Steps between C-alpha positions, in 0.01 A plus 500: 500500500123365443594419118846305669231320737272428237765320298613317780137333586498460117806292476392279841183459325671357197747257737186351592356430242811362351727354772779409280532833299834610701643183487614553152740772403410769299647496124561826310288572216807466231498146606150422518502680115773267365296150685172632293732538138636116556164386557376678188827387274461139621111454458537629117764216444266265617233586302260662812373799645365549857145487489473320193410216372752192530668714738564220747634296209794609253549427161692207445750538245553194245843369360383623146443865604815450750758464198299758272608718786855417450506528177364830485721637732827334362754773342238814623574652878182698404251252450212408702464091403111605399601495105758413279653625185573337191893430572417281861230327296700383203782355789227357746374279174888448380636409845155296628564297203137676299729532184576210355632541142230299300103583635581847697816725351619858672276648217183327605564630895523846351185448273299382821643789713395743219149357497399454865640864649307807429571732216602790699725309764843310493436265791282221540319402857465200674130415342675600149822284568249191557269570159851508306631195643177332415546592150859343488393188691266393210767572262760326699269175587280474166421137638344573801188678588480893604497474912801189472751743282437792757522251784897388359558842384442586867740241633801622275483838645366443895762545722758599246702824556742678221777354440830706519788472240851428582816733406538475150822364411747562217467299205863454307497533186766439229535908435566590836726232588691616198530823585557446908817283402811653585667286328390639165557817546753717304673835495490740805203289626734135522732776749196513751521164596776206640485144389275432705223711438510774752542849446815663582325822639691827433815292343260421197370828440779751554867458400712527777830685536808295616686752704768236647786621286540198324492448137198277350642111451789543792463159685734558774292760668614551864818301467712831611300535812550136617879538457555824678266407794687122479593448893848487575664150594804496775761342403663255763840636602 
């Protein structure tokens, strides 16, 4: 009973010092666990910590580094956005308009890629990524000095996202149209098919029993029946 009484004084003690302490509900500690996790998950996005420096201020995130993300991500569920492989980089030059048949060819991306990653990885960062397209921007713009090539290097590819292919469609050809025309056919194959075009079904494949009682070529099939069921006239008395 004193150890009851002594936690009762305790908790009036407490309500003094902090009026407002039972105004608010109590939340259980699963929640309170899963409120500390998204605070952790959404501070490393932005680029802070608690405590740290710049924590009041995240990192802002540029158009340049925003489509490197999407790049690196394209075609890969697994990916992070933080690097990219080879294959993204050789489409984020072809589709951002990088490749341009005369000063910078899909060989040269691959020669720049080659150079700028390190020897014992397959990706390249976001630092990397800018060094290589620095090295194609002074191919690209030979006229223009180091810092203006980067600078319209920069513009092709800000903002830009990967661009998704259509359904490929059939191209004709004169070989298959030659040999998808029913009208050329011959043989058993020529039975498949009507004038028209369209397959008979089971009629062009398997040869099908008449079982009418009628001889093959007998044009007046079904003439008896019509004159025994022929309906009787009256004659007028």
């Amino acid at each position: 009973m004193a150890d009851q009484k002594d936690n009762i004084d305790d908790f009036k003690v407490q309500t003094a010092k902090h009026p407002n302490i039972g105004s608010a509900p109590l939340r259980p500690h699963s929640e309170q666990s899963r409120d500390r996790a998204s605070k952790r998950l959404s501070t490393e996005s932005n680029g802070t910590s608690e405590g740290g420096v710049g924590s009041s201020t995240p990192v802002e995130v540029t158009a340049l580094e925003e489509s490197f993300r999407r790049f690196a991500i394209h075609g890969d569920t697994r990916a992070t956005g933080k690097d990219m492989h080879g294959k993204n980089w050789s489409k984020l030059c072809k589709d951002c308009g990088v490749i341009d048949g005369k000063n910078i060819t899909l060989t040269d991306v691959d020669i720049v890629f080659s150079k700028v990653k390190k020897k014992s990885c397959r990706t390249i960062t976001f630092d990397e990524f800018k060094v290589a397209l620095g090295e194609l921007a002074r191919k690209k713009y030979k006229e223009k000095t180091g810092e203006e090539a980067e600078a319209e290097v920069f513009k092709l590819i800000e903002g830009k996202a990967p661009i998704i292919a259509g359904v490929t469609r059939a191209v004709a050809s004169p070989t298959v149209s030659r040999l998808t025309d029913t009208t050329k056919f011959t043989g058993s194959h020529k039975e498949r098919f009507d004038d028209t075009g369209r397959g008979k079904g089971k009629a062009g494949r398997v040869d099908i029993v008449d079982t009418s009682g009628y001889v093959s070529g007998y044009k007046h099939q079904g003439s008896y029946e019509k004159k025994v069921n022929k309906p009787t006239v009256a004659k007028p008395m």
